[in-house]
Short mmCIF file of C-alpha atoms and ligand atoms in Angstrom, two decimals:
data_model
loop_
_atom_site.label_atom_id
_atom_site.label_comp_id
_atom_site.label_asym_id
_atom_site.label_seq_id
_atom_site.Cartn_x
_atom_site.Cartn_y
_atom_site.Cartn_z
CA MET A 23 -0.05 -0.20 0.12
CA GLY A 24 1.59 3.39 -1.07
CA LYS A 25 1.67 6.50 0.89
CA ASP A 26 -0.27 9.20 -0.64
CA VAL A 27 -1.63 12.66 -0.20
CA ILE A 28 -5.38 13.01 -0.48
CA ILE A 29 -6.71 16.40 -1.28
CA ALA A 30 -9.98 17.30 0.70
CA CYS A 31 -12.15 18.66 -2.20
CA ASP A 32 -14.53 20.70 0.42
CA PHE A 33 -16.57 22.77 -2.27
CA ASP A 34 -20.16 23.11 -2.39
CA SER A 35 -20.44 22.53 -6.02
CA ALA A 36 -19.31 20.70 -9.00
CA GLU A 37 -18.47 23.99 -10.71
CA LYS A 38 -15.90 25.02 -8.07
CA THR A 39 -14.61 21.76 -7.49
CA PHE A 40 -13.83 21.20 -11.50
CA GLU A 41 -12.47 24.73 -11.52
CA PHE A 42 -9.94 23.43 -8.87
CA LEU A 43 -9.08 20.16 -10.31
CA ASP A 44 -8.66 21.73 -13.82
CA LYS A 45 -5.40 23.47 -12.60
CA PHE A 46 -3.98 19.91 -11.93
CA SER A 47 -3.58 19.46 -15.82
CA GLY A 48 -2.29 16.00 -16.52
CA LYS A 49 -1.94 15.08 -12.89
CA LYS A 50 -4.50 13.04 -10.96
CA PRO A 51 -4.33 13.57 -7.23
CA PHE A 52 -6.22 11.28 -5.03
CA VAL A 53 -9.37 13.24 -3.66
CA LYS A 54 -11.87 13.27 -0.73
CA ILE A 55 -15.35 13.82 -1.31
CA GLY A 56 -17.27 14.95 1.72
CA MET A 57 -20.85 15.35 2.71
CA GLU A 58 -20.99 18.89 1.67
CA LEU A 59 -20.27 18.12 -2.15
CA TYR A 60 -21.84 14.62 -2.12
CA TYR A 61 -25.08 16.10 -0.85
CA ALA A 62 -25.02 19.07 -3.21
CA GLU A 63 -24.16 17.09 -6.51
CA GLY A 64 -25.27 13.52 -5.63
CA PRO A 65 -23.65 10.54 -7.19
CA SER A 66 -22.78 12.14 -10.37
CA ILE A 67 -20.15 14.09 -8.90
CA VAL A 68 -18.35 10.74 -7.82
CA LYS A 69 -18.74 9.28 -11.42
CA GLU A 70 -17.44 12.57 -13.20
CA ILE A 71 -14.58 12.84 -10.74
CA LYS A 72 -13.56 8.80 -11.37
CA ALA A 73 -14.08 9.48 -15.01
CA ARG A 74 -11.37 12.01 -14.89
CA GLY A 75 -9.12 9.45 -13.75
CA HIS A 76 -8.77 10.44 -9.83
CA LYS A 77 -8.77 7.92 -7.12
CA ILE A 78 -11.74 8.74 -4.55
CA PHE A 79 -12.15 8.61 -0.71
CA LEU A 80 -15.83 9.01 -0.17
CA ASP A 81 -16.10 10.34 3.18
CA LEU A 82 -19.65 10.02 4.27
CA LYS A 83 -19.27 8.42 7.81
CA LEU A 84 -21.85 5.98 7.81
CA HIS A 85 -23.64 5.08 11.09
CA ASP A 86 -27.20 3.29 11.27
CA ILE A 87 -28.55 -0.40 11.85
CA PRO A 88 -26.34 -2.81 10.32
CA ASN A 89 -28.92 -3.75 7.53
CA THR A 90 -29.13 -0.29 6.41
CA VAL A 91 -25.31 0.17 6.39
CA LYS A 92 -24.82 -2.96 4.53
CA LYS A 93 -27.47 -2.11 1.84
CA SER A 94 -25.99 1.54 1.60
CA MET A 95 -22.45 0.21 1.41
CA ALA A 96 -23.48 -1.97 -1.56
CA VAL A 97 -24.62 1.18 -3.51
CA LEU A 98 -21.38 3.06 -2.80
CA SER A 99 -19.29 -0.03 -3.77
CA ARG A 100 -21.13 0.21 -7.15
CA LEU A 101 -19.87 3.85 -7.42
CA ASN A 102 -16.36 2.36 -7.65
CA VAL A 103 -14.88 4.57 -5.00
CA ASP A 104 -11.47 3.41 -3.71
CA MET A 105 -12.02 4.36 -0.24
CA CYS A 106 -15.02 5.11 2.19
CA ASN A 107 -15.73 5.26 5.86
CA LEU A 108 -18.15 4.77 8.97
CA HIS A 109 -18.40 5.43 12.51
CA ALA A 110 -16.69 2.58 14.60
CA ALA A 111 -19.18 3.56 17.35
CA GLY A 112 -22.01 1.71 15.03
CA THR A 113 -20.42 -1.39 16.53
CA VAL A 114 -18.52 -4.56 15.26
CA LYS A 115 -21.88 -5.78 14.00
CA MET A 116 -22.37 -2.66 11.96
CA MET A 117 -18.67 -2.78 10.84
CA GLU A 118 -19.13 -6.49 9.56
CA ALA A 119 -22.08 -5.74 7.84
CA ALA A 120 -20.73 -2.87 5.94
CA ILE A 121 -17.82 -5.08 4.92
CA GLU A 122 -20.31 -7.58 3.63
CA GLY A 123 -22.41 -4.88 1.64
CA LEU A 124 -19.09 -3.31 0.12
CA THR A 125 -17.75 -6.71 -1.10
CA ARG A 126 -18.41 -6.94 -4.83
CA PRO A 127 -19.36 -10.23 -6.61
CA ASP A 128 -15.77 -10.64 -7.79
CA GLY A 129 -14.49 -10.53 -3.89
CA SER A 130 -12.92 -6.97 -4.37
CA ARG A 131 -14.11 -4.08 -2.54
CA PRO A 132 -13.14 -0.28 -1.64
CA LEU A 133 -10.81 0.38 1.38
CA LEU A 134 -12.96 0.74 4.36
CA ILE A 135 -11.82 3.01 7.40
CA ALA A 136 -13.24 3.92 10.85
CA VAL A 137 -13.80 7.04 12.38
CA THR A 138 -13.03 6.59 16.02
CA GLN A 139 -13.90 9.62 18.21
CA LEU A 140 -13.92 12.80 16.11
CA THR A 141 -11.41 15.16 16.85
CA SER A 142 -14.08 17.86 17.68
CA THR A 143 -15.16 15.73 20.55
CA ASP A 144 -12.95 16.08 23.40
CA GLU A 145 -12.76 13.92 26.86
CA GLU A 146 -15.22 16.41 28.59
CA SER A 147 -17.88 16.21 25.83
CA MET A 148 -17.41 12.57 25.79
CA LYS A 149 -18.21 11.96 29.46
CA ARG A 150 -20.75 14.66 29.72
CA ASP A 151 -22.76 14.09 26.31
CA LEU A 152 -22.00 10.35 25.89
CA LEU A 153 -21.37 9.04 29.33
CA ILE A 154 -18.08 7.42 28.39
CA ASP A 155 -15.82 7.74 31.37
CA GLU A 156 -12.59 6.22 30.00
CA PRO A 157 -9.75 8.42 28.81
CA ILE A 158 -10.16 9.38 25.23
CA ASP A 159 -6.83 7.71 24.19
CA LYS A 160 -8.12 4.34 25.51
CA VAL A 161 -11.62 4.96 23.60
CA VAL A 162 -9.99 5.74 20.46
CA MET A 163 -7.44 2.66 20.59
CA HIS A 164 -10.45 0.34 21.52
CA TYR A 165 -12.58 1.50 18.65
CA ALA A 166 -9.58 0.97 16.19
CA HIS A 167 -9.06 -2.49 17.67
CA ASN A 168 -13.00 -3.05 16.93
CA ALA A 169 -12.36 -1.88 13.44
CA LYS A 170 -9.49 -4.32 12.93
CA ILE A 171 -11.74 -7.34 14.43
CA ALA A 172 -14.40 -6.57 12.10
CA GLY A 173 -12.16 -6.70 9.29
CA LEU A 174 -11.65 -3.06 8.30
CA ASP A 175 -8.62 -1.65 6.78
CA GLY A 176 -7.89 1.17 8.89
CA VAL A 177 -8.87 4.23 10.78
CA VAL A 178 -9.02 8.19 10.26
CA CYS A 179 -7.09 9.55 13.13
CA SER A 180 -4.93 12.56 14.14
CA PRO A 181 -1.43 12.12 12.98
CA LEU A 182 -0.41 12.12 16.72
CA GLU A 183 -2.27 8.90 17.27
CA ALA A 184 -1.07 7.02 14.05
CA GLY A 185 2.10 5.53 15.81
CA LYS A 186 -0.04 4.20 18.79
CA VAL A 187 -2.69 2.68 16.42
CA HIS A 188 -0.08 0.97 14.50
CA GLU A 189 1.28 -0.42 17.82
CA THR A 190 -2.09 -1.56 18.97
CA CYS A 191 -3.42 -3.01 15.28
CA GLY A 192 -0.24 -3.60 13.38
CA ASN A 193 1.71 -1.71 10.81
CA GLU A 194 -0.51 -3.11 8.10
CA PHE A 195 -3.63 -1.36 9.52
CA LEU A 196 -4.06 1.89 7.79
CA THR A 197 -3.72 5.41 9.38
CA VAL A 198 -5.51 8.17 7.46
CA THR A 199 -4.66 11.39 9.12
CA PRO A 200 -6.04 14.90 8.66
CA GLY A 201 -4.72 17.89 10.68
CA VAL A 202 -1.69 18.37 8.35
CA ARG A 203 -0.24 22.01 7.93
CA PHE A 204 3.10 23.20 6.43
CA ALA A 205 5.75 24.37 9.00
CA ASP A 206 5.17 28.19 7.70
CA GLY A 207 1.50 27.63 7.10
CA GLU A 208 -1.71 28.79 8.87
CA LEU A 209 -3.52 26.66 11.29
CA GLY A 210 -7.12 27.74 10.56
CA ASP A 211 -9.36 25.78 13.01
CA GLN A 212 -7.12 22.92 13.16
CA LYS A 213 -5.26 22.55 16.79
CA ARG A 214 -3.25 19.54 17.07
CA VAL A 215 -1.29 19.62 13.58
CA MET A 216 1.63 18.19 11.99
CA THR A 217 3.65 18.82 8.78
CA PRO A 218 3.57 16.26 6.16
CA GLU A 219 7.13 15.44 6.93
CA GLN A 220 6.39 14.71 10.52
CA ALA A 221 3.47 12.75 9.52
CA LYS A 222 5.58 10.63 7.35
CA LYS A 223 7.77 10.05 10.12
CA ILE A 224 5.21 8.83 12.43
CA GLY A 225 4.00 6.24 10.04
CA SER A 226 0.96 7.93 8.59
CA ASP A 227 -0.19 6.04 5.35
CA TYR A 228 -2.26 8.64 3.97
CA ILE A 229 -2.64 12.42 4.74
CA VAL A 230 -5.94 14.57 3.98
CA VAL A 231 -5.07 17.91 3.29
CA GLY A 232 -7.55 20.50 2.56
CA ARG A 233 -7.15 24.26 2.84
CA PRO A 234 -3.14 24.09 2.67
CA ILE A 235 -3.83 23.12 -0.97
CA THR A 236 -7.24 24.27 -1.70
CA ALA A 237 -6.65 27.93 -0.59
CA ALA A 238 -3.12 28.15 -1.63
CA ALA A 239 -2.23 30.79 -4.25
CA ASP A 240 -0.63 28.07 -6.37
CA PRO A 241 -2.57 24.74 -5.50
CA VAL A 242 -0.58 22.57 -7.55
CA ALA A 243 2.73 23.86 -6.32
CA ALA A 244 1.27 23.18 -2.63
CA TYR A 245 0.27 19.60 -3.73
CA GLU A 246 3.64 18.90 -4.88
CA ARG A 247 5.17 20.31 -1.92
CA CYS A 248 3.11 17.73 0.24
CA MET A 249 3.88 14.92 -2.28
CA ALA A 250 7.52 15.55 -1.83
CA GLU A 251 7.53 15.91 1.94
CA PHE A 252 5.10 12.89 2.45
CA VAL A 253 6.02 10.74 -0.06
CA GLY A 254 9.53 11.66 -1.14
O1 C5P B 307 -8.82 22.06 5.41
P1 C5P B 307 -8.24 21.01 6.30
O2 C5P B 307 -6.82 20.50 5.79
O3 C5P B 307 -8.32 21.33 7.77
O4 C5P B 307 -9.24 19.96 5.87
C1 C5P B 307 -9.13 18.65 6.74
C2 C5P B 307 -10.28 17.63 6.00
O5 C5P B 307 -10.24 16.53 6.99
C3 C5P B 307 -11.61 18.27 6.11
O6 C5P B 307 -12.49 17.83 5.04
C4 C5P B 307 -12.13 17.86 7.51
O7 C5P B 307 -13.62 17.72 7.34
C5 C5P B 307 -11.47 16.44 7.59
N1 C5P B 307 -11.30 15.89 8.86
C6 C5P B 307 -10.57 16.47 9.95
N2 C5P B 307 -10.47 15.92 11.07
C7 C5P B 307 -11.24 14.79 11.41
C8 C5P B 307 -11.88 14.08 10.59
C9 C5P B 307 -11.89 14.82 9.10
O8 C5P B 307 -10.28 17.69 9.54
N3 C5P B 307 -11.19 14.38 12.70
#
């Protein structure tokens, strides 16, 4: 499994997305389509970006009863995405159902990655709102372990957690890490960040990078800098 930079295409229309992707003439970066773009444009945006030759991480974070997730995953699998995700909080049974739904008749399937605890959830809100009393690190590692038992390929996590996830679940278990910033770049609303180079050292398998590329004066140069630092 090669390391790669995934660009978070957090746009609200196909028009803005294609205006951005057109700048990459000839290059085909791995792109992440999130809820905003998918809900704005529907499955056609996935098909169109795929037809242009990009790999796609469809970041829809499914969480529902196992049967619904299984059937929805079967639909997403037919869109031929390369990676998709769900919430590990949906239980091992839901994750196993997701794998079943995602697996195509020929046995192939997109990579399936679990969200453990969102980085917007801190220990205080976990205790207060979710009545989870364990330390957040323990919860994240437990959810990662559940994802592994269910047969998933990895987790989305902070680059700061990537080393520990590999220790707990093995080096083959993928870590997909947002929260990446250039050393001389703006943080925006991200708090616990790493540079692409640090993320590489700590063992992230894929970094998800949005604004440092999408909002750069020269997005192609910013992408290439990311690739050079992270992939080498
Ligand atoms: O612009 P920026 O680089 O902060 O974008 C990061 C991307 O990763 C966004 O699409 C954001 O929703 C996503 N993400 C994140 N933190 C998580 C999970 C996903 O920043 N814990």
